[in-house]
Coordinates of C-alpha atoms in Angstrom, one line a residue:
M1 CA 9.0 -6.1 32.5
T2 CA 12.4 -4.4 32.8
S3 CA 14.7 -3.7 29.9
E4 CA 16.7 -6.6 28.5
K5 CA 20.0 -6.9 26.7
R6 CA 20.0 -9.1 23.7
V7 CA 22.5 -10.2 21.0
C8 CA 21.5 -9.5 17.4
Q9 CA 21.2 -12.8 15.6
N10 CA 22.4 -11.1 12.4
C11 CA 25.5 -9.0 13.3
K12 CA 26.1 -10.4 16.8
K13 CA 26.2 -6.9 18.4
E14 CA 24.4 -6.2 21.6
F15 CA 21.2 -4.2 21.7
V16 CA 18.6 -3.4 24.3
V17 CA 14.8 -4.1 24.4
E18 CA 13.4 -1.5 26.7
D19 CA 10.4 -1.9 29.1
D20 CA 8.1 0.2 26.8
D21 CA 9.2 -1.9 23.8
F22 CA 7.9 -5.0 25.5
T23 CA 4.6 -3.2 26.1
F24 CA 4.3 -2.3 22.4
Y25 CA 5.2 -5.8 21.2
E26 CA 2.5 -7.3 23.6
K27 CA 0.0 -4.8 22.1
M28 CA 0.9 -6.0 18.6
Q29 CA 0.8 -9.7 19.9
V30 CA 4.3 -10.5 18.5
P31 CA 7.6 -11.7 20.1
P32 CA 10.4 -9.1 20.7
P33 CA 12.9 -8.7 17.9
T34 CA 15.9 -10.9 17.5
W35 CA 17.8 -8.4 15.2
C36 CA 19.1 -5.0 16.3
P37 CA 17.6 -1.8 15.0
E38 CA 20.3 -1.1 12.4
C39 CA 20.1 -4.6 10.9
R40 CA 16.3 -4.3 10.9
F41 CA 16.5 -1.0 9.0
I42 CA 19.0 -2.4 6.5
R43 CA 16.7 -5.4 5.8
R44 CA 13.7 -3.1 5.2
S45 CA 15.8 -0.8 3.0
V46 CA 16.2 -3.4 0.3
F47 CA 12.5 -3.1 -0.3
R48 CA 12.7 0.6 -1.0
N49 CA 14.5 1.7 -4.2
E50 CA 13.4 5.3 -4.6
Y51 CA 15.5 6.8 -7.4
N52 CA 17.3 4.1 -9.4
L53 CA 14.9 3.8 -12.2
Y54 CA 14.8 1.6 -15.3
K55 CA 13.1 1.5 -18.7
D56 CA 10.8 -1.4 -19.5
N57 CA 7.6 -2.3 -21.2
C58 CA 4.3 -2.8 -19.4
A59 CA 3.5 -6.5 -19.4
R60 CA -0.2 -5.7 -20.2
C61 CA -0.4 -2.8 -22.6
K62 CA 3.2 -3.1 -23.9
N63 CA 3.8 0.6 -23.7
S64 CA 7.2 1.9 -22.5
V65 CA 7.3 2.5 -18.8
V66 CA 9.7 3.9 -16.2
T67 CA 10.0 1.5 -13.3
M68 CA 11.8 0.9 -10.0
F69 CA 12.3 -2.8 -10.9
R70 CA 15.2 -3.8 -12.9
P71 CA 13.9 -5.8 -15.9
S72 CA 13.9 -9.4 -14.8
P73 CA 11.7 -12.5 -15.0
A74 CA 11.3 -12.1 -11.2
H75 CA 9.0 -9.2 -11.7
I76 CA 5.9 -8.9 -13.9
V77 CA 5.5 -5.1 -14.2
Y78 CA 2.4 -3.2 -15.3
C79 CA 2.4 0.6 -16.0
N80 CA 0.5 2.4 -13.3
S81 CA -2.5 3.0 -15.4
C82 CA -3.0 -0.7 -16.1
W83 CA -2.1 -1.7 -12.5
H84 CA -4.7 0.6 -10.9
S85 CA -7.4 -0.3 -13.5
D86 CA -10.2 -2.7 -13.1
N87 CA -9.0 -4.7 -16.2
W88 CA -7.4 -7.4 -14.1
D89 CA -8.3 -9.2 -10.9
P90 CA -5.7 -9.9 -8.2
K91 CA -8.1 -12.5 -6.7
S92 CA -7.7 -14.6 -9.8
Y93 CA -4.2 -15.4 -8.6
G94 CA -5.4 -16.7 -5.3
R95 CA -4.4 -20.2 -4.2
K96 CA -5.4 -22.3 -1.2
Y97 CA -3.0 -22.4 1.6
D98 CA -1.3 -25.8 1.9
P99 CA -0.5 -26.6 5.5
S100 CA 1.9 -29.3 4.4
R101 CA 4.2 -26.7 2.8
R102 CA 6.2 -23.8 4.2
F103 CA 4.0 -20.7 4.2
L104 CA 6.8 -18.3 3.1
D105 CA 7.5 -20.5 0.1
Q106 CA 3.9 -20.2 -1.0
L107 CA 3.9 -16.5 -0.5
Q108 CA 7.1 -16.1 -2.6
E109 CA 5.5 -18.1 -5.4
L110 CA 2.5 -15.8 -5.3
L111 CA 4.6 -12.7 -5.3
R112 CA 6.4 -13.8 -8.4
V113 CA 3.3 -14.1 -10.5
V114 CA 1.1 -11.2 -9.4
P115 CA 1.8 -8.0 -11.4
K116 CA 3.6 -5.2 -9.7
P117 CA 3.1 -1.5 -10.4
A118 CA 6.0 0.2 -12.2
T119 CA 6.4 2.7 -9.4
Y120 CA 4.9 3.3 -6.0
V121 CA 2.3 6.0 -6.7
G122 CA -0.1 6.3 -3.9
V123 CA -3.6 7.5 -4.6
D124 CA -5.0 7.9 -1.1
Q125 CA -3.8 11.5 -1.0
G126 CA -5.0 12.3 -4.5
P127 CA -4.0 11.5 -8.1
S128 CA -0.6 12.4 -9.7
I129 CA -0.6 14.3 -13.0
N130 CA 2.3 14.5 -15.5
S131 CA 4.7 13.0 -13.0
D132 CA 5.9 9.7 -14.5
Y133 CA 9.5 10.0 -13.2
T134 CA 8.6 9.9 -9.6
N135 CA 8.4 7.1 -7.0
F136 CA 7.1 6.5 -3.4
A137 CA 5.0 9.5 -3.9
G138 CA 1.5 10.7 -4.6
S139 CA -0.7 13.8 -5.3
L140 CA 2.0 15.4 -7.5
K141 CA 1.6 17.6 -10.6
D142 CA 4.3 18.3 -13.2
C143 CA 7.1 16.7 -11.1
Y144 CA 10.2 15.0 -12.3
L145 CA 12.6 12.8 -10.2
V146 CA 10.7 13.6 -7.0
F147 CA 10.7 10.9 -4.3
N148 CA 9.1 10.2 -1.0
S149 CA 6.8 13.2 -1.5
S150 CA 3.1 13.8 -0.9
P151 CA 0.6 15.6 -0.9
N152 CA 0.1 18.7 -3.0
V153 CA 3.5 19.1 -4.7
E154 CA 3.6 21.0 -8.0
N155 CA 6.4 21.8 -10.5
A156 CA 9.2 20.2 -8.6
A157 CA 12.3 18.2 -9.6
Y158 CA 15.4 16.4 -8.2
S159 CA 14.0 16.4 -4.6
R160 CA 13.0 14.1 -1.8
G161 CA 10.6 14.6 1.1
L162 CA 8.4 17.3 -0.2
A163 CA 4.8 18.2 1.0
N164 CA 2.4 21.0 0.2
S165 CA 5.0 22.9 -1.9
K166 CA 5.5 24.4 -5.3
D167 CA 8.5 25.2 -7.6
I168 CA 11.0 23.2 -5.6
F169 CA 14.3 22.0 -7.2
D170 CA 17.2 20.1 -5.7
S171 CA 15.9 20.1 -2.1
Y172 CA 15.3 17.7 0.8
Y173 CA 12.7 17.6 3.5
I174 CA 10.5 20.6 2.6
D175 CA 6.9 21.5 3.7
G176 CA 4.7 24.4 2.9
S177 CA 7.3 26.3 0.7
E178 CA 7.6 27.8 -2.7
S179 CA 10.5 28.6 -5.0
L180 CA 13.4 26.9 -3.2
Y181 CA 16.7 25.6 -4.6
E182 CA 19.2 23.5 -2.8
C183 CA 17.5 23.6 0.5
V184 CA 17.5 21.0 3.3
N185 CA 14.9 21.0 6.1
A186 CA 13.2 24.2 5.1
P187 CA 9.5 24.5 6.1
K188 CA 7.5 27.6 5.2
N189 CA 10.0 29.5 3.1
S190 CA 9.8 31.3 -0.2
G191 CA 12.4 32.3 -2.7
V192 CA 15.5 30.8 -1.0
V193 CA 18.6 29.5 -2.7
W194 CA 21.0 27.3 -0.6
G195 CA 19.3 27.1 2.8
Q196 CA 19.4 24.6 5.6
N197 CA 17.4 24.4 8.9
I198 CA 15.5 27.5 8.1
S199 CA 11.8 28.6 8.5
G200 CA 9.8 31.6 7.5
C201 CA 12.6 33.1 5.3
V202 CA 12.0 35.0 2.1
D203 CA 14.2 36.0 -0.9
S204 CA 17.5 35.0 0.6
S205 CA 20.5 32.9 -0.2
F206 CA 23.0 30.8 1.8
L207 CA 21.3 30.6 5.1
L208 CA 21.9 28.2 8.0
D209 CA 19.7 27.9 11.1
C210 CA 17.8 31.2 10.3
S211 CA 14.1 32.1 10.8
G212 CA 12.0 35.0 9.8
C213 CA 14.7 36.5 7.6
Q214 CA 14.2 38.4 4.4
N215 CA 16.8 39.6 1.9
C216 CA 19.7 38.0 3.7
F217 CA 22.7 36.4 2.2
G218 CA 25.4 34.2 3.7
C219 CA 23.9 34.3 7.2
V220 CA 23.9 32.0 10.2
N221 CA 21.7 31.9 13.3
L222 CA 19.8 35.1 12.5
R223 CA 16.3 35.8 13.6
N224 CA 13.9 38.3 11.9
K225 CA 16.6 40.2 10.0
S226 CA 16.6 42.0 6.6
Y227 CA 19.4 43.1 4.3
Y228 CA 22.2 41.2 6.1
F229 CA 25.3 40.0 4.2
F230 CA 27.4 37.4 6.0
N231 CA 25.7 38.4 9.3
K232 CA 26.5 42.1 8.8
P233 CA 23.7 44.7 8.1
L234 CA 23.9 46.7 4.8
S235 CA 21.8 49.3 3.2
K236 CA 19.2 48.0 0.8
E237 CA 21.2 49.4 -2.2
E238 CA 24.6 48.0 -1.1
W239 CA 23.0 44.6 -0.4
H240 CA 21.5 44.4 -3.9
T241 CA 24.8 45.5 -5.5
R242 CA 26.7 42.7 -3.8
V243 CA 24.1 40.0 -4.3
D244 CA 23.5 40.9 -8.0
A245 CA 27.2 40.6 -8.7
I246 CA 27.0 36.9 -7.5
A247 CA 23.6 35.8 -8.6
G248 CA 23.5 33.6 -11.7
S249 CA 27.2 33.0 -11.9
Y250 CA 28.5 29.5 -11.5
R251 CA 32.0 30.6 -10.6
E252 CA 30.9 33.2 -8.1
I253 CA 28.3 31.0 -6.4
D254 CA 30.8 28.1 -6.2
K255 CA 33.3 30.5 -4.5
V256 CA 30.6 31.8 -2.1
R257 CA 29.5 28.3 -1.2
N258 CA 33.0 27.4 -0.1
E259 CA 33.3 30.6 1.8
F260 CA 30.0 30.1 3.5
E261 CA 30.9 26.6 4.7
K262 CA 34.0 27.9 6.4
F263 CA 32.1 30.9 7.7
S264 CA 29.4 28.8 9.3
M265 CA 31.9 26.7 11.2
S266 CA 32.6 29.7 13.5
F267 CA 29.0 29.7 14.9
P268 CA 27.4 27.3 17.4
H269 CA 25.3 24.6 15.9
R270 CA 22.1 23.3 17.5
E271 CA 22.5 19.8 18.9
N272 CA 19.7 18.5 16.8
Q273 CA 16.7 19.6 14.7
I274 CA 14.0 18.3 17.1
L275 CA 11.5 21.2 17.2
K276 CA 8.2 21.7 19.0
S277 CA 8.5 18.1 20.3
V278 CA 8.4 16.4 23.7
D279 CA 10.5 13.4 24.8
C280 CA 12.0 12.7 21.4
T281 CA 15.5 11.5 20.3
G282 CA 17.0 11.3 16.8
D283 CA 17.0 14.2 14.4
Y284 CA 14.7 16.2 12.1
I285 CA 11.6 15.7 14.3
L286 CA 8.8 18.2 14.3
D287 CA 5.6 18.5 16.4
S288 CA 5.9 15.1 17.8
K289 CA 5.7 13.3 21.2
N290 CA 7.6 10.3 22.5
C291 CA 9.5 9.4 19.3
K292 CA 12.8 7.6 20.0
D293 CA 15.6 7.0 17.6
C294 CA 13.5 8.5 14.8
F295 CA 14.5 10.6 11.8
E296 CA 12.5 12.9 9.5
V297 CA 9.3 12.4 11.5
S298 CA 6.5 15.0 11.7
F299 CA 3.4 14.9 13.8
G300 CA 4.3 11.5 15.3
E301 CA 3.4 10.0 18.6
N302 CA 4.8 6.9 20.4
L303 CA 7.2 5.9 17.6
K304 CA 10.5 4.2 17.6
Y305 CA 13.2 3.4 15.0
S306 CA 11.2 5.1 12.3
F307 CA 12.2 7.1 9.3
A308 CA 10.4 9.5 7.0
T309 CA 6.9 9.2 8.4
K310 CA 4.2 11.8 9.1
Y311 CA 1.0 11.8 11.2
T312 CA 1.7 8.3 12.7
K313 CA 0.9 7.0 16.1
D314 CA 2.1 3.9 17.9
G315 CA 4.6 2.4 15.4
Y316 CA 8.0 0.8 15.4
D317 CA 10.5 0.2 12.6
L318 CA 8.8 2.1 9.8
I319 CA 10.1 3.5 6.5
G320 CA 7.9 6.1 4.8
H321 CA 4.2 7.0 4.7
G322 CA 2.5 6.3 8.1
R323 CA -0.2 9.0 7.5
K324 CA -3.2 8.4 9.7
G325 CA -1.8 5.1 10.7
E326 CA -1.4 3.4 14.1
L327 CA -0.2 0.1 15.5
L328 CA 2.3 -0.3 12.7
L329 CA 5.3 -2.5 13.0
E330 CA 8.1 -3.4 10.5
N331 CA 6.6 -1.8 7.4
V332 CA 7.7 0.0 4.2
G333 CA 5.2 2.5 2.9
A334 CA 2.2 1.6 5.0
G335 CA -0.3 4.1 6.4
V336 CA -4.0 5.1 6.6
G337 CA -4.8 2.1 8.7
S338 CA -4.1 0.1 11.8
R339 CA -2.3 -3.1 13.0
V340 CA -0.2 -3.6 9.9
L341 CA 2.8 -5.9 10.3
G342 CA 5.7 -6.8 8.1
S343 CA 4.2 -5.4 4.9
W344 CA 5.0 -3.3 1.8
W345 CA 2.6 -0.6 0.6
V346 CA -0.6 -1.1 2.6
D347 CA -3.2 1.7 2.5
T348 CA -6.6 2.2 4.0
S349 CA -6.6 -1.3 5.6
H350 CA -6.4 -2.9 9.0
D351 CA -5.2 -6.2 10.5
V352 CA -2.9 -6.9 7.5
E353 CA 0.2 -9.0 7.9
Y354 CA 3.1 -9.9 5.5
S355 CA 1.3 -8.5 2.5
F356 CA 2.1 -6.3 -0.5
M357 CA 0.3 -3.5 -2.3
T358 CA -2.9 -4.2 -0.3
R359 CA -5.6 -1.5 -0.2
E360 CA -9.0 -1.1 1.4
S361 CA -8.8 -4.5 3.0
E362 CA -9.0 -6.1 6.4
Y363 CA -7.8 -9.3 7.9
C364 CA -5.3 -10.3 5.2
L365 CA -2.2 -12.5 5.6
G366 CA 0.3 -13.1 2.8
C367 CA -1.7 -11.2 0.1
V368 CA -0.4 -9.4 -3.0
A369 CA -2.2 -6.5 -4.7
M370 CA -5.5 -7.2 -3.1
R371 CA -8.2 -4.5 -3.0
G372 CA -11.4 -4.7 -1.0
A373 CA -10.4 -8.1 0.4
R374 CA -11.6 -9.6 3.7
Y375 CA -10.3 -12.7 5.6
A376 CA -7.8 -13.5 2.8
I377 CA -4.7 -15.6 2.8
L378 CA -2.5 -15.9 -0.4
N379 CA -5.2 -13.9 -2.3
E380 CA -7.9 -16.5 -1.4
E381 CA -10.8 -15.4 0.8
Y382 CA -12.2 -17.6 3.5
P383 CA -15.1 -17.7 5.9
E384 CA -14.1 -15.9 9.1
D385 CA -13.7 -19.0 11.3
E386 CA -11.6 -20.8 8.7
Y387 CA -9.4 -17.8 8.2
R388 CA -8.7 -17.4 11.9
E389 CA -7.8 -21.1 12.3
L390 CA -5.5 -21.0 9.2
R391 CA -3.9 -17.7 10.4
R392 CA -3.2 -19.3 13.8
Q393 CA -1.4 -22.2 12.1
I394 CA 0.7 -19.8 10.0
V395 CA 1.5 -17.5 12.9
D396 CA 2.7 -20.5 14.9
E397 CA 4.9 -21.6 12.0
L398 CA 6.4 -18.1 11.5
T399 CA 7.0 -17.8 15.3
R400 CA 8.8 -21.2 15.3
E401 CA 11.0 -19.9 12.5
G402 CA 11.8 -16.7 14.4
I403 CA 10.1 -14.5 11.8
Y404 CA 6.8 -13.4 13.2
G405 CA 7.0 -9.8 14.4
M406 CA 10.0 -9.1 12.1
Y407 CA 10.2 -8.1 8.4
L408 CA 10.3 -10.7 5.7
P409 CA 13.6 -12.5 5.0
L410 CA 16.2 -11.1 2.6
S411 CA 15.2 -13.7 0.0
F412 CA 12.1 -11.7 -0.6
A413 CA 14.1 -8.5 -1.3
F414 CA 13.0 -6.6 -4.4
F415 CA 16.2 -4.7 -4.8
A416 CA 20.0 -5.0 -4.4
Y417 CA 21.5 -3.1 -1.5
N418 CA 23.0 -0.4 -3.7
E419 CA 19.7 0.2 -5.4
G420 CA 17.9 0.8 -2.1
I421 CA 17.9 3.7 0.4
G422 CA 20.1 1.8 2.8
Q423 CA 23.2 2.7 0.8
D424 CA 22.4 6.4 1.4
Y425 CA 22.3 6.1 5.1
F426 CA 24.5 3.0 5.9
P427 CA 26.8 2.8 2.9
L428 CA 28.5 -0.5 2.3
T429 CA 31.0 -1.8 -0.2
K430 CA 30.0 -4.6 -2.5
E431 CA 32.1 -7.0 -0.4
E432 CA 30.5 -5.9 2.8
A433 CA 27.0 -6.1 1.4
L434 CA 27.5 -9.6 0.0
K435 CA 29.0 -10.7 3.4
R436 CA 25.8 -9.6 5.1
G437 CA 23.7 -11.7 2.6
L438 CA 22.6 -8.7 0.6
R439 CA 22.5 -8.6 -3.2
W440 CA 24.6 -6.1 -5.2
E441 CA 23.7 -4.7 -8.6
D442 CA 26.7 -4.3 -11.0
E443 CA 24.6 -2.9 -13.8
L444 CA 22.7 0.1 -12.5
Q445 CA 21.2 2.1 -15.4
I446 CA 23.9 4.7 -15.9
T447 CA 24.9 6.5 -19.1
K448 CA 28.4 7.7 -19.6
G449 CA 30.5 8.9 -22.6
K450 CA 27.5 10.4 -24.5
G451 CA 28.1 14.0 -23.6
T452 CA 27.7 16.7 -26.3
L453 CA 28.5 19.8 -24.2
P454 CA 31.5 19.6 -21.7
P455 CA 31.2 21.4 -18.4
A456 CA 33.7 24.1 -19.6
G457 CA 31.3 24.8 -22.5
I458 CA 28.4 25.8 -20.3
P459 CA 28.1 29.6 -20.0
D460 CA 29.1 30.8 -16.6
R461 CA 26.0 33.0 -16.1
I462 CA 22.5 31.7 -16.4
Q463 CA 21.6 34.9 -18.4
D464 CA 23.8 33.7 -21.2
V465 CA 22.4 30.2 -21.4
S466 CA 20.2 29.6 -24.5
D467 CA 17.3 27.2 -24.9
G468 CA 19.6 25.1 -27.1
I469 CA 21.1 23.6 -23.9
L470 CA 17.9 21.5 -23.6
N471 CA 19.2 19.6 -26.7
E472 CA 22.6 18.9 -25.1
V473 CA 23.8 16.0 -23.1
L474 CA 25.9 17.2 -20.1
T475 CA 28.6 15.4 -18.2
C476 CA 28.9 15.4 -14.4
V477 CA 32.1 16.9 -13.1
S478 CA 32.2 14.4 -10.2
C479 CA 31.2 11.0 -11.6
D480 CA 31.2 11.5 -15.4
R481 CA 27.6 10.5 -15.6
N482 CA 25.6 12.1 -18.4
Y483 CA 22.5 14.1 -17.6
R484 CA 20.1 16.6 -19.3
L485 CA 18.1 19.6 -18.4
I486 CA 14.3 19.8 -18.7
G487 CA 12.4 22.9 -19.8
A488 CA 10.8 23.6 -16.4
E489 CA 14.2 23.4 -14.8
L490 CA 15.8 25.9 -17.1
G491 CA 12.9 28.3 -16.6
F492 CA 13.3 27.9 -12.8
Y493 CA 17.1 28.6 -13.0
R494 CA 16.4 31.8 -15.0
R495 CA 13.7 33.0 -12.6
M496 CA 15.8 32.3 -9.5
A497 CA 19.2 33.5 -11.0
V498 CA 20.7 30.0 -10.4
P499 CA 23.5 28.8 -12.7
V500 CA 23.3 25.5 -14.5
P501 CA 24.5 22.7 -12.2
R502 CA 27.7 20.9 -13.2
K503 CA 26.9 17.8 -11.3
C504 CA 24.3 15.1 -12.1
F505 CA 21.2 14.6 -9.9
Y506 CA 22.7 11.6 -8.1
C507 CA 25.8 13.6 -7.0
R508 CA 23.8 16.6 -6.0
H509 CA 21.5 14.3 -3.9
A510 CA 24.6 12.8 -2.3
D511 CA 25.8 16.3 -1.4
R512 CA 22.4 17.1 0.2
L513 CA 22.6 13.9 2.3
R514 CA 26.1 15.0 3.5
R515 CA 24.6 18.3 4.5
R516 CA 21.6 16.6 6.3
G517 CA 24.0 14.5 8.4
P518 CA 24.0 10.8 9.3
M519 CA 21.1 8.7 10.5
G520 CA 22.4 8.2 13.9
V521 CA 23.1 10.0 17.2
F522 CA 26.4 10.2 19.1
D523 CA 27.3 11.0 22.7
R524 CA 29.0 14.3 23.0
T525 CA 29.3 17.2 25.4
C526 CA 27.9 20.7 24.8
D527 CA 30.8 23.0 23.8
K528 CA 29.3 25.7 26.1
C529 CA 28.2 24.2 29.4
K530 CA 29.9 20.8 28.9
K531 CA 26.8 18.8 29.8
P532 CA 26.3 15.4 28.0
I533 CA 24.2 15.7 24.8
Q534 CA 23.1 13.3 22.0
T535 CA 23.6 14.8 18.6
S536 CA 24.1 13.8 14.9
Y537 CA 27.5 15.6 15.1
A538 CA 30.0 12.9 15.9
P539 CA 32.6 13.8 18.6
G540 CA 35.4 14.1 16.1
R541 CA 33.6 16.6 13.8
P542 CA 34.8 20.2 14.0
E543 CA 31.5 22.0 14.4
I544 CA 30.8 23.9 17.6
V545 CA 27.8 22.2 19.1
Y546 CA 25.6 23.6 21.8
C547 CA 22.8 21.9 23.8
E548 CA 19.3 23.3 23.2
E549 CA 19.4 25.5 26.3
C550 CA 22.7 27.1 25.5
Y551 CA 21.8 27.5 21.9
Q552 CA 18.6 29.4 22.8
K553 CA 20.5 31.6 25.2
E554 CA 22.9 32.4 22.4
M555 CA 20.1 33.3 20.0
N556 CA 18.5 35.6 22.6

């Protein structure tokens, strides 16, 4: 079958279903999509609130709990200890499928009464220890406000997308690293402050697109250099003298950060961060093959329209997880399994459709929080023959409604648009969100007006900051939101000679997203050879952008 142009039934824009897309949908035994890729992502995004957290009480043990669900009668929330325990049975909520009623209505009723975990804490990669303020993560130790991260992450805070790393603060998309601060896309580094698109660098600050560098400061596009300062070699003694005058001072580092941003604009930028990969499009793709329109994908194969997945094969329209998964379509947080469709948090399972929080199960449709289930519909198990006949009826119904093969309707959405990750990557105003049929939350949990120490009262140098600051409430210079420091954070700042941040976590995260770039690619020409390229740098942006071939020639 050849490619086919279609009109999105949601936004009415035209999109293309390619020949290999049809092949994948046939393999999944679903119809082709009726919504365009962007609208499909936005719909999934309202099922993924990573960092807007709330205080509530566990509906079972009554203890205080941190949860991703805004307190509401729509959600019965258990603390993670209670939810993962054997003290309750999801099968007790099972109900017989009623063919005379709409299946989605029955699923929505079930979803309202089955308890949900306070946060998404996966256990398939190992337990998390002392890491309550984390979400969509697993196998963490001593972590705070860490999201979309797993496995083997220790002593980290204010970060997203970490794996196999230790002592990481205020960073994004990090693997195999230690002692990093304000880094974006930085695998296999140690002791780096303010780095982006770097690898194998040690004891350096303010690096962009560098590899194998040690004791470098304010450098761009360097390879295997030591004691360079703004791309100029210095003696070891002079380098330390200059760097020591800056380290630890908020005023000096803020000045250097602005200088470095201007300095980096005079160097060519790589068209994208697709590394060690074959036949891939998108950005931030590593060690992958045939991944199209994907972002933040590592060790993937035959993926499309997917974001933040690792070790995944044969999947379309995915957000998060994916590890050891294949034949995955329209999922949020599904992995370690095969043929999972339209589901939220499915682990170690296969042949699961339109289900939530389902683990170690097979042949499930419309199930919630089931574990060790087989041939189940709406948490009720059936003999195999009866299950297959009922499933056929439900699939026929969902196909007639134009839903089968797509994610669940927005009426199922757990979160408002401005709570979910969609607002980070496709920001909308309240009016735009409501017009699209998305909810908007006017009462996000934000504290303002409670500050006890104004920004001007924070000592300029970290060496002059006392432990007493841990008892103070600080105020963000950008949004006036109040925030506090934790002990591990202050100790890290002192070790790394990093000043106390004057912005809250949410504004710092927004700054890192700006540095990372948009989730989209644009047609542009290489500023060296003028050939057409696809890049996350929009044509109107001022950066000098080279195609991969010209960039490599420049580096050599």
